[in-house]
Amino acid sequence: MKMSFSLCLLLLSPLAYCAEDERSRSSVTIPIKEYLEMKEKVEAPPIKSVEEAVLRGSFGKSLEIQFSGASSGKQDKREISEYSDGFALSNCSGDAVLDREGNRVLLVPLSKRFRLNCRVNVPNWNSVEIRLSNVLFFRSEVSGAQAIVDSKGNGDRKIVLVPKTQELRAPAATVTAVGRYQLTALPDEIRFKYDWLLNNPSRYVRDYEISWKNTEVVQEIKTNDTYDEKPGRLIIKLRPGDNQISASGKFSGVQFVPLVPSEQQYLLIESHPLLQLNITTAARRISVSEAGIGPQFANAQVYLFGSGNSFQWKTRKLDLIESLGYSVQNGSYRYYVPQSGQSIVEASFTIENQGTPEIPMEIPGTPTYVEVNRRAEPLYKDPQGRLLVRLPAGRHDVLIQYRGTQNHRGLMTYVGSSLAKPATVLSNVGLDLLMPEKWKLIFGMGLLQPQSDFSFYLFLWALVGGGAAFVFFKMLSFAVQKRIALACIFACAVVLQPAILPWGLGIAVVLVAIHIRKSLVSWIRHRPKLAVTCGSVLGVLVLLIVWNFSNRRLMEKSDWGLTSNIAQSYLGKSQDGPSSKRFQALSDGIAPMAGGLDLEVASNSDTGRSTAYTGVPARIPIPASARVITFSQEFVDRAGSVNAHALFVSTGFLKAIFYTLITVLALILFRNRSLLRQWIQKPV
């Protein structure tokens, strides 16, 4: 038997060792400080709530105060009052203790539900003032005194005990009042807001009555005082000192009488811009800044009222004259005429918007781009197909780009169009007419101003050249018809190529000098000094004429090629470096990317259906190498229009005409060369 018991112990000992080893592996040893920190994190945060403070006793004899509340979590201190010589607590008993830190009195709960009773030591019963903090509710059960409670926004309370018998001993004191009344007349109703500042000079709470003498419908009353609403009146319990009361609601009458007896009352009356008030009163009118009332409308009027003043008015609704809610301070246009394709127009406006949400504009073409304050916007339209520009209130820079309806091709083209314009007056309007360098402007009219590459002085020089040619060919004994034809041909050649004038005059002078060589030599021999002087003057004049027509041409220098490579302008000198597709659209004159005035494009290649255009389009660039002709006008009336008319011709075509005229002139001279030979061989 002993042997079997020993065998059992021997067999069970390894199992006991394994169990002990398992327990050791499941536990960890840490310092006590770390354990307390971990425990504090896991536990719920401490909460201390002082739910009620009750002041009991008999005024003038003894007072006690009772604090009650709840606590959870770790014991912590809670501030309940401010220490002062006029309010000292002693002989406390209950489930909490008091502590003091500086001028703060702190409460430390000892149980989850606590109650603490303390005696209040009052050194001076004439002035009993108690300050409580962090107390949810206060109640006074003091006999022989009235508690005046002044609650602060941060949870503090100031409690003053005033003996009830003092009301009988105190002299009668009048409550002073300052009233501020605001009446706002709207198209459908009249709203009022009343503010009173009432001063109670007594040391006790007094009842003050405000009667609703007018047809007020009171909707809201704001005050920190206790009040009671009775039919047609309001009874307020005024605390000692200043008391603020506000009332607001609807006003349904047409006359006003002050509600409190005071000589310092202000009435501000104002109306909506659609209304006009005809006021009748004996009260004195003062400025708005003197009343301390914030008006809502600019037509506000303020009156100083006394107790016996009254106020009446009549309301009249005004009819509005039709007007626009926006103005255009300046506008500028850029009208680009390509050598082949549709024109591109950019209209820029500075708009001062006063509240018009959408500005419709008639576009004489296909809109392609809208920009507001340098930001691209989607293209919108109204049911009439007009472009809608959406603008918030304020000052905005608007740019609209669209394609014209005319196609420009060939050696000559005409532009005649009314440009896009808002339905209002335009001030400081400018128009830039842009065209390729290989075009010449025969005549242009923009903003009632004419322009041309062929100036008046050019035609004057052509007339001089034609007259000189007529005289020269008369000296050659040409027939009258031939002289007139040759003079007209030479004048037209001067118009087309002004540089030919000095060369033609120089050749004519040389031929005349050869013809009169004998007389010229004789004259030089007899008058050498005068001959030198005349020769110098003549040489200077010739040099001036050659310099003027060779380096400062009356027509701008241009390339006389028959064709213009718009692709080189776009790909080499464009403003924004457009893609080849956009260039192809411009040069070939195809429809723009927006797809027409309905501004609809395919939404998705997968669905294959068409929806309203909601994306932001790209701006078509205008070549930077284009020539610019500027027009300006200070004022365009609302009913007026901004027009652009111009006739262009290719410089290659003009050059061909010039060479044709020179050829005809040379042929006529060649056929009549015998007359020229005879004239030269007969010196004078």
XYZ file of C-alpha atoms in Angstrom:
684
model
C 0.000 0.000 0.000
C 2.770 2.463 0.896
C 4.585 1.488 -2.179
C 1.614 2.241 -4.470
C 1.056 5.674 -2.773
C 4.688 6.607 -3.386
C 4.371 5.518 -6.970
C 1.353 7.784 -7.424
C 3.197 10.789 -6.007
C 6.076 10.082 -8.282
C 3.795 9.994 -11.318
C 1.858 13.196 -10.380
C 4.893 15.367 -9.582
C 5.706 16.155 -13.301
C 2.099 17.277 -13.863
C 2.289 19.699 -10.917
C 5.553 21.109 -12.220
C 4.035 21.701 -15.672
C 1.011 23.517 -14.173
C 3.270 25.797 -12.115
C 5.403 26.529 -15.161
C 2.259 27.423 -17.152
C 1.166 29.908 -14.457
C 4.582 31.564 -14.419
C 4.519 32.013 -18.170
C 1.011 33.699 -18.082
C 1.981 36.451 -15.579
C 4.311 39.460 -15.955
C 6.026 41.435 -13.228
C 6.092 45.270 -13.701
C 6.894 48.190 -11.325
C 4.023 49.567 -9.270
C 4.300 53.037 -10.885
C 3.689 51.658 -14.366
C 0.827 49.549 -13.047
C -0.919 52.598 -11.570
C -0.484 54.543 -14.824
C -1.990 51.669 -16.835
C -4.852 51.349 -14.376
C -5.588 55.074 -14.572
C -5.823 54.893 -18.370
C -8.232 51.972 -18.259
C -10.490 53.432 -15.565
C -13.292 55.855 -16.435
C -12.458 59.582 -16.076
C -13.490 61.160 -12.769
C -16.741 63.145 -12.782
C -17.776 65.523 -10.019
C -21.198 67.160 -10.231
C -22.532 69.633 -7.676
C -26.192 69.310 -8.485
C -27.772 71.664 -5.966
C -26.919 74.322 -3.412
C -29.630 75.281 -0.876
C -29.285 78.313 1.385
C -31.378 78.045 4.580
C -31.807 79.952 7.774
C -33.157 83.196 9.146
C -31.814 86.517 7.940
C -29.996 88.422 10.650
C -29.556 85.318 12.854
C -27.905 82.319 11.208
C -27.429 80.805 7.772
C -26.307 77.444 6.497
C -25.756 76.082 3.028
C -26.072 72.546 1.767
C -24.236 71.106 -1.260
C -25.363 67.819 -2.792
C -24.284 65.913 -5.861
C -22.639 62.803 -7.290
C -19.117 61.584 -7.956
C -17.522 58.812 -10.013
C -13.979 57.679 -10.671
C -10.919 58.979 -8.932
C -11.347 61.460 -6.094
C -10.787 64.971 -7.390
C -11.370 68.522 -6.234
C -14.175 70.751 -7.541
C -14.364 74.534 -7.113
C -17.681 75.616 -5.578
C -17.211 79.214 -4.406
C -14.886 82.148 -4.062
C -13.388 82.848 -0.652
C -14.034 86.275 0.899
C -14.371 87.794 4.351
C -18.104 88.318 3.759
C -18.674 84.625 2.988
C -16.852 82.081 5.166
C -17.875 78.417 5.698
C -17.316 76.467 8.920
C -18.605 73.462 10.921
C -19.047 71.340 7.782
C -20.365 67.793 8.055
C -21.342 65.153 5.515
C -19.919 62.991 2.738
C -17.410 65.559 1.466
C -14.678 67.861 2.730
C -13.623 71.395 1.795
C -10.202 72.656 0.790
C -8.813 76.044 -0.110
C -6.328 77.061 -2.804
C -5.731 80.783 -2.851
C -9.137 82.481 -3.018
C -10.868 79.327 -4.313
C -12.933 77.022 -2.112
C -12.753 73.395 -3.328
C -15.016 70.435 -2.568
C -13.687 66.849 -2.405
C -16.431 64.114 -2.448
C -15.906 61.054 -0.249
C -18.689 58.889 -1.707
C -20.569 58.401 -4.955
C -23.558 60.338 -3.645
C -22.551 63.104 -1.261
C -24.180 65.813 0.828
C -22.308 68.502 2.737
C -23.825 70.968 5.263
C -21.829 74.037 6.314
C -22.487 77.037 8.474
C -22.243 80.464 6.817
C -20.441 83.077 8.891
C -21.801 86.554 8.104
C -19.805 89.433 9.645
C -22.099 92.171 8.257
C -25.811 91.520 7.740
C -26.239 94.788 5.840
C -24.273 93.347 2.931
C -24.561 89.619 2.394
C -23.000 88.552 -0.889
C -22.261 84.953 -1.928
C -20.444 83.788 -5.066
C -20.958 80.183 -6.230
C -19.260 78.296 -9.053
C -20.018 75.030 -10.887
C -23.410 74.593 -9.216
C -26.182 73.340 -11.441
C -29.107 74.711 -9.383
C -29.447 77.208 -6.532
C -32.393 77.591 -4.185
C -32.935 80.023 -1.311
C -35.016 79.143 1.776
C -33.976 82.091 3.926
C -36.751 83.684 5.888
C -36.877 87.475 6.158
C -34.785 88.101 3.048
C -34.989 87.965 -0.689
C -32.212 86.411 -2.756
C -31.205 88.326 -5.900
C -29.374 85.972 -8.227
C -27.164 87.214 -11.046
C -26.081 84.333 -13.285
C -22.970 84.658 -15.420
C -22.346 82.954 -18.738
C -19.441 80.870 -17.412
C -21.579 79.120 -14.754
C -20.843 81.499 -11.852
C -23.584 83.016 -9.716
C -23.627 86.162 -7.630
C -26.233 86.017 -4.827
C -27.198 89.073 -2.789
C -29.549 88.791 0.214
C -31.791 91.808 0.730
C -34.095 91.988 3.778
C -37.760 92.108 2.829
C -38.471 94.857 5.324
C -36.088 97.146 3.528
C -38.635 97.640 0.753
C -40.913 99.334 3.271
C -38.122 101.488 4.687
C -36.614 102.512 1.339
C -37.774 105.779 -0.257
C -39.724 105.481 -3.488
C -37.219 105.587 -6.389
C -38.212 105.872 -10.027
C -36.946 103.396 -12.556
C -35.142 105.227 -15.383
C -35.459 103.921 -18.917
C -33.777 104.371 -22.287
C -35.802 103.021 -25.206
C -34.649 102.228 -28.737
C -37.342 101.255 -31.232
C -36.792 100.051 -34.790
C -39.582 99.706 -37.357
C -38.793 98.168 -40.756
C -41.495 98.464 -43.438
C -41.350 95.651 -45.986
C -43.633 95.110 -49.006
C -45.675 92.459 -47.153
C -45.292 93.357 -43.473
C -43.765 95.658 -40.853
C -41.263 94.236 -38.371
C -40.305 95.774 -35.052
C -37.455 95.403 -32.613
C -37.531 97.147 -29.206
C -34.578 97.486 -26.818
C -34.860 98.944 -23.317
C -32.183 99.701 -20.773
C -33.959 99.902 -17.392
C -32.127 101.015 -14.277
C -33.465 99.964 -10.863
C -31.940 102.335 -8.273
C -33.211 100.259 -5.318
C -31.389 97.416 -3.615
C -34.263 95.035 -4.032
C -36.157 93.448 -6.895
C -38.981 95.549 -8.258
C -41.808 94.796 -10.646
C -41.869 96.888 -13.811
C -44.730 96.868 -16.293
C -44.510 97.509 -20.049
C -47.843 97.835 -21.844
C -48.172 97.039 -25.559
C -49.834 100.316 -26.585
C -49.546 99.697 -30.325
C -50.638 96.795 -32.508
C -47.571 94.658 -31.758
C -47.550 90.892 -32.184
C -44.686 89.861 -29.898
C -42.774 86.831 -31.135
C -39.622 86.866 -28.992
C -38.463 88.384 -25.686
C -34.836 88.325 -24.548
C -33.751 89.239 -21.009
C -31.855 87.817 -18.054
C -34.599 88.926 -15.686
C -37.659 87.009 -14.640
C -40.761 88.170 -16.476
C -44.425 87.313 -16.741
C -46.552 87.857 -19.857
C -50.066 89.111 -19.305
C -52.659 90.070 -21.929
C -51.454 93.357 -23.419
C -48.584 93.830 -20.981
C -45.274 92.494 -19.764
C -44.275 92.410 -16.069
C -40.537 92.239 -15.402
C -38.814 91.701 -12.059
C -35.964 94.202 -12.232
C -32.794 93.425 -10.347
C -30.906 96.293 -8.741
C -28.881 98.131 -11.341
C -29.138 97.977 -15.133
C -31.468 95.522 -16.835
C -31.539 94.824 -20.582
C -34.804 93.773 -22.277
C -35.393 93.125 -25.999
C -38.624 92.326 -27.833
C -39.263 91.635 -31.524
C -42.162 90.657 -33.744
C -44.629 92.058 -36.293
C -46.262 95.487 -36.363
C -49.634 95.911 -38.052
C -50.575 99.561 -37.478
C -49.700 102.921 -39.024
C -48.959 104.853 -35.827
C -46.563 104.455 -32.929
C -46.606 105.540 -29.264
C -43.624 105.052 -26.893
C -44.142 102.197 -24.445
C -42.300 103.475 -21.349
C -42.338 106.857 -19.580
C -39.011 108.402 -20.542
C -37.631 111.471 -22.267
C -34.803 109.499 -23.833
C -36.359 107.271 -26.457
C -35.298 106.811 -30.073
C -37.356 105.590 -33.003
C -35.686 104.407 -36.217
C -38.090 103.882 -39.088
C -36.992 102.573 -42.482
C -38.574 101.057 -45.555
C -37.828 98.758 -48.443
C -36.692 100.543 -51.647
C -40.074 99.718 -53.215
C -41.911 101.667 -50.476
C -42.149 105.352 -49.595
C -43.212 106.554 -46.117
C -44.908 109.918 -45.558
C -44.276 110.596 -41.847
C -46.243 112.940 -39.567
C -44.817 113.660 -36.098
C -43.804 116.468 -33.742
C -40.716 114.583 -32.554
C -37.290 115.977 -33.367
C -35.320 114.251 -36.084
C -31.679 113.381 -35.362
C -28.895 111.563 -37.203
C -28.718 107.778 -37.349
C -25.335 107.675 -35.603
C -26.753 109.356 -32.471
C -29.361 106.654 -31.800
C -27.095 103.625 -31.543
C -29.381 101.543 -33.794
C -28.130 99.660 -36.850
C -30.331 100.295 -39.933
C -30.979 97.762 -42.681
C -31.779 100.222 -45.491
C -30.175 103.482 -46.578
C -33.393 105.529 -46.195
C -33.560 105.110 -42.399
C -34.784 108.089 -40.337
C -34.309 108.531 -36.563
C -36.459 110.619 -34.186
C -35.979 111.557 -30.534
C -39.156 110.881 -28.553
C -40.591 112.117 -25.320
C -43.407 110.608 -23.288
C -46.149 112.601 -25.004
C -45.031 112.294 -28.628
C -46.808 110.225 -31.248
C -45.857 109.062 -34.685
C -47.929 108.348 -37.808
C -47.129 107.469 -41.407
C -48.633 106.537 -44.749
C -47.135 103.919 -47.017
C -47.002 104.232 -50.805
C -45.664 101.559 -53.130
C -43.355 102.818 -55.864
C -43.392 101.697 -59.490
C -39.972 100.790 -60.800
C -38.628 102.064 -64.091
C -37.196 99.299 -66.214
C -33.431 99.220 -65.843
C -30.521 96.859 -66.072
C -28.622 95.495 -63.103
C -25.235 95.777 -64.773
C -23.083 98.261 -66.665
C -20.179 97.879 -69.093
C -17.341 100.230 -68.265
C -15.221 99.467 -71.321
C -15.236 97.062 -74.234
C -12.659 95.935 -76.764
C -12.923 93.768 -79.882
C -10.385 91.784 -81.894
C -11.598 90.834 -85.369
C -9.217 88.497 -87.209
C -9.685 87.999 -90.969
C -7.745 84.964 -92.282
C -6.726 84.698 -95.911
C -8.765 81.503 -96.150
C -11.480 80.424 -93.716
C -13.917 81.899 -91.194
C -13.141 84.997 -89.181
C -12.469 84.861 -85.423
C -13.899 87.532 -83.115
C -12.947 88.143 -79.478
C -15.067 90.562 -77.431
C -13.752 91.672 -74.010
C -15.840 93.624 -71.494
C -15.373 94.982 -67.982
C -18.794 94.462 -66.395
C -19.946 95.955 -63.083
C -22.736 93.597 -62.012
C -25.199 94.765 -59.345
C -27.206 91.563 -59.107
C -28.109 90.269 -62.587
C -27.404 86.515 -62.399
C -27.305 85.919 -66.167
C -26.540 88.275 -69.057
C -27.948 87.098 -72.438
C -26.062 88.109 -75.580
C -26.876 87.708 -79.256
C -23.871 86.132 -80.970
C -23.626 86.738 -84.767
C -21.875 83.437 -85.304
C -20.889 80.325 -83.388
C -19.563 80.816 -79.816
C -16.421 78.826 -79.072
C -15.071 80.154 -75.755
C -16.156 82.182 -72.702
C -13.793 83.428 -70.012
C -14.667 85.202 -66.734
C -11.824 86.717 -64.713
C -9.242 84.723 -66.724
C -11.058 81.479 -66.022
C -12.742 79.429 -68.751
C -16.465 78.831 -68.273
C -18.919 76.364 -69.835
C -21.091 77.586 -72.698
C -24.749 78.073 -71.757
C -27.728 79.177 -73.825
C -31.278 80.347 -73.145
C -34.440 79.084 -74.919
C -33.995 81.788 -77.588
C -30.544 80.455 -78.452
C -28.677 83.419 -76.929
C -25.396 82.934 -75.106
C -25.758 83.224 -71.294
C -22.894 84.685 -69.297
C -23.313 83.884 -65.596
C -21.793 86.445 -63.253
C -21.903 86.979 -59.475
C -22.197 90.484 -58.097
C -19.134 92.689 -58.443
C -16.630 93.713 -61.109
C -15.637 91.098 -63.692
C -13.531 90.849 -66.843
C -15.398 88.843 -69.489
C -14.000 87.518 -72.774
C -16.203 85.929 -75.468
C -14.784 84.286 -78.573
C -16.871 83.186 -81.551
C -16.532 82.258 -85.228
C -18.063 84.568 -87.834
C -20.450 83.503 -90.575
C -18.378 84.762 -93.542
C -15.830 82.648 -95.435
C -12.832 84.567 -96.794
C -11.069 83.240 -99.895
C -9.418 84.519 -103.098
C -7.439 87.605 -104.007
C -9.987 90.048 -102.567
C -12.418 89.822 -99.664
C -15.031 91.980 -97.949
C -15.921 92.077 -94.240
C -19.304 93.364 -93.123
C -20.566 92.368 -89.669
C -22.294 93.606 -86.512
C -20.292 92.433 -83.514
C -21.609 90.879 -80.298
C -22.717 93.521 -77.803
C -24.534 93.462 -74.427
C -27.920 95.175 -74.374
C -26.584 98.238 -72.578
C -24.445 101.320 -73.080
C -20.749 100.773 -73.891
C -18.043 103.220 -72.901
C -14.436 103.421 -74.088
C -14.856 100.978 -76.976
C -11.904 99.824 -79.081
C -11.783 97.629 -82.196
C -8.623 95.958 -83.510
C -8.951 94.668 -87.064
C -6.343 91.941 -87.556
C -5.293 90.478 -90.892
C -2.343 88.610 -92.417
C 0.642 90.703 -93.450
C 0.047 89.816 -97.121
C -3.265 91.693 -97.221
C -3.800 95.383 -97.919
C -6.719 97.368 -96.560
C -8.312 99.314 -99.387
C -10.958 100.843 -97.128
C -12.192 100.046 -93.617
C -14.926 101.503 -91.431
C -15.103 100.552 -87.772
C -16.868 102.422 -84.944
C -17.669 105.202 -87.454
C -13.957 105.775 -88.205
C -12.455 105.293 -91.712
C -9.049 103.674 -92.234
C -7.013 102.727 -95.303
C -3.508 101.661 -96.265
C -3.687 104.173 -99.137
C -3.382 107.574 -97.492
C -4.307 111.009 -98.798
C -0.658 112.014 -99.161
C -0.045 108.983 -101.336
C -2.713 110.109 -103.794
C -1.270 113.643 -103.658
C 2.164 112.355 -104.663
C 0.537 110.254 -107.367
C -1.146 113.402 -108.718
C 2.229 115.181 -108.728
C 3.813 112.273 -110.554
C 0.972 112.118 -113.093
C 1.239 115.874 -113.745
C 4.985 115.635 -114.217
C 4.511 112.736 -116.643
C 1.919 114.747 -118.629
C 4.341 117.704 -118.981
C 7.245 115.440 -119.900
C 5.347 113.633 -122.635
C 4.072 116.954 -123.961
C 7.697 117.968 -124.399
C 8.133 114.788 -126.447
C 5.272 115.905 -128.725
C 2.998 112.980 -127.811
C -0.653 113.221 -128.737
C -3.069 114.453 -126.074
C -4.773 111.053 -125.656
C -1.429 109.336 -125.223
C -0.225 111.984 -122.767
C -3.341 111.508 -120.617
C -3.088 107.704 -120.766
C 0.625 107.692 -119.865
C 0.075 110.188 -117.010
C -2.770 108.046 -115.550
C -0.704 104.871 -115.866
C 2.241 106.459 -114.070
C -0.016 107.895 -111.303
C -1.588 104.455 -110.687
C 1.874 102.893 -110.574
C 2.892 105.458 -107.928
C -0.171 104.521 -105.845
C 0.687 100.833 -106.044
C 4.457 101.305 -105.583
C 5.434 104.753 -104.302
C 9.164 104.060 -104.713
C 8.804 104.408 -108.477
C 8.116 108.168 -108.207
C 11.691 109.350 -107.428
C 13.114 107.003 -110.035
C 10.706 108.195 -112.703
C 11.320 111.854 -111.868
C 15.074 111.241 -111.885
C 14.993 109.652 -115.323
C 12.848 112.511 -116.632
C 15.253 115.110 -115.206
C 18.238 113.353 -116.815
C 16.489 113.230 -120.208
C 15.553 116.904 -119.994
C 19.127 117.772 -119.062
C 20.362 115.895 -122.144
C 17.838 117.734 -124.311
C 18.912 121.194 -123.095
C 22.587 120.323 -122.749
C 23.840 123.210 -124.914
C 21.859 125.865 -123.088
C 22.759 124.297 -119.787
C 26.495 124.324 -120.556
C 26.341 127.938 -121.722
C 24.446 128.986 -118.639
C 26.928 127.219 -116.351
C 29.871 128.979 -118.056
C 28.384 132.428 -117.677
C 27.047 131.918 -114.118
C 29.162 129.261 -112.408
C 28.311 130.199 -108.815
C 24.586 130.191 -109.430
C 24.915 126.915 -111.288
C 26.714 125.301 -108.364
C 24.081 126.539 -105.975
C 21.182 125.302 -108.097
C 22.916 121.976 -108.651
C 23.446 121.515 -104.907
C 19.826 122.328 -104.128
C 18.625 120.000 -106.870
C 20.860 117.215 -105.617
C 19.611 117.611 -102.043
C 16.003 117.516 -103.223
C 16.661 114.375 -105.243
C 18.328 112.696 -102.272
C 15.424 113.648 -99.977
C 12.865 112.278 -102.400
C 14.805 109.047 -102.863
C 15.257 108.622 -99.107
C 11.566 109.334 -98.412
C 10.257 106.804 -100.902
C 12.904 104.167 -100.321
C 13.089 104.033 -96.508
C 9.878 105.695 -95.294
C 7.237 104.476 -97.676
C 3.766 105.845 -97.363
C 2.544 102.242 -97.536
C 3.747 99.808 -94.923
C 6.409 97.383 -96.039
C 4.924 94.011 -96.914
C 5.624 90.810 -98.774
C 4.195 90.840 -102.316
C 3.696 87.073 -102.579
C 0.552 85.776 -104.239
C -0.288 83.342 -101.411
C -0.074 83.446 -97.613
C 0.963 80.405 -95.659
C -1.341 80.554 -92.645
C 0.129 77.300 -91.374
C 3.490 78.989 -90.865
C 1.807 81.798 -88.931
C -0.001 79.346 -86.659
C 2.762 76.829 -86.095
C 5.593 79.333 -85.877
C 4.163 82.515 -84.301
C 0.891 81.614 -82.596
C 0.061 82.880 -79.136
C -0.723 79.610 -77.457
C 0.766 76.965 -79.735
C -2.431 75.276 -80.979
C -2.646 71.708 -82.084
C -2.749 70.694 -85.758
C -6.471 69.881 -85.474
C -7.304 73.372 -84.283
C -5.210 74.874 -87.073
C -6.996 72.692 -89.601
C -10.356 73.862 -88.233
C -9.288 77.490 -88.603
C -7.684 77.298 -92.051
C -10.372 75.174 -93.671
C -13.299 77.028 -92.080
C -15.004 73.943 -90.654
C -17.545 74.046 -87.826
C -16.051 74.779 -84.367
C -15.656 72.265 -81.592
C -18.821 73.411 -79.811
C -20.924 72.145 -82.717
C -23.241 75.118 -83.371
C -25.511 77.341 -81.329
C -27.164 74.403 -79.595
C -23.737 73.725 -78.088
C -24.154 69.984 -77.896
C -21.474 67.377 -78.488
C -21.240 63.635 -78.063
C -20.872 62.872 -74.392
C -19.153 59.507 -74.623
C -18.051 57.273 -77.468
C -19.218 54.247 -75.522
C -22.809 55.394 -75.118
C -23.060 57.142 -78.481
C -25.750 59.547 -77.223
C -25.713 63.371 -77.286
C -26.217 65.417 -74.114
C -26.052 69.110 -73.227
C -22.525 70.470 -73.379
C -21.128 70.762 -69.843
C -17.367 70.839 -70.407
C -15.052 73.846 -70.701
C -13.919 74.516 -74.313
C -10.473 75.674 -75.381
C -9.649 79.079 -76.799
C -8.675 79.367 -80.467
C -5.430 81.390 -80.679
C -5.032 84.327 -83.046
C -1.699 84.538 -84.905
C 0.713 86.933 -83.258
C 2.120 88.010 -86.660
C -1.167 89.522 -87.824
C -1.309 93.197 -88.779
C -3.421 95.400 -86.493
C -5.568 98.363 -87.520
C -7.143 100.148 -84.559
C -10.486 101.955 -84.291
C -11.892 103.608 -81.163
C -15.073 105.289 -79.946
C -15.853 106.764 -76.537
C -19.556 105.912 -76.389
C -21.953 103.413 -77.989
C -25.638 103.804 -77.164
C -27.756 100.928 -75.905
C -29.717 100.801 -79.164
C -26.557 101.263 -81.235
C -24.361 98.573 -82.709
C -20.668 97.892 -83.139
C -20.020 97.405 -86.864
C -16.931 96.412 -88.811
C -16.702 96.926 -92.613
C -13.511 96.441 -94.618
C -12.328 95.610 -98.134
C -9.030 93.730 -98.442
C -6.892 92.827 -101.434
C -3.891 90.543 -101.728
C -0.501 92.221 -102.096
C 0.327 89.726 -104.824
C -2.664 90.897 -106.813
C -1.561 94.531 -106.392
C 1.944 93.638 -107.521
C 0.569 91.937 -110.612
C -1.394 95.104 -111.460
C 1.735 97.210 -110.906
C 3.841 95.098 -113.248
C 1.054 95.193 -115.831
C 0.973 99.008 -115.742
C 4.756 99.233 -116.056
C 4.668 96.839 -118.994
C 1.969 98.885 -120.752
C 3.955 102.078 -120.135
C 7.122 100.502 -121.526
C 5.300 99.216 -124.628
C 3.847 102.658 -125.396
C 7.275 104.260 -125.025
C 8.855 101.562 -127.167
C 6.343 102.080 -129.975
C 7.011 105.834 -129.870
C 10.775 105.579 -129.473
C 11.317 107.645 -132.647
C 9.807 110.692 -130.957
C 12.090 110.222 -127.971
C 15.149 109.815 -130.264
C 14.318 112.960 -132.257
C 13.731 114.966 -129.112
C 17.084 113.963 -127.630
C 18.961 114.604 -130.904
C 17.609 118.152 -131.145
C 19.366 119.938 -128.301
C 18.086 123.329 -127.209
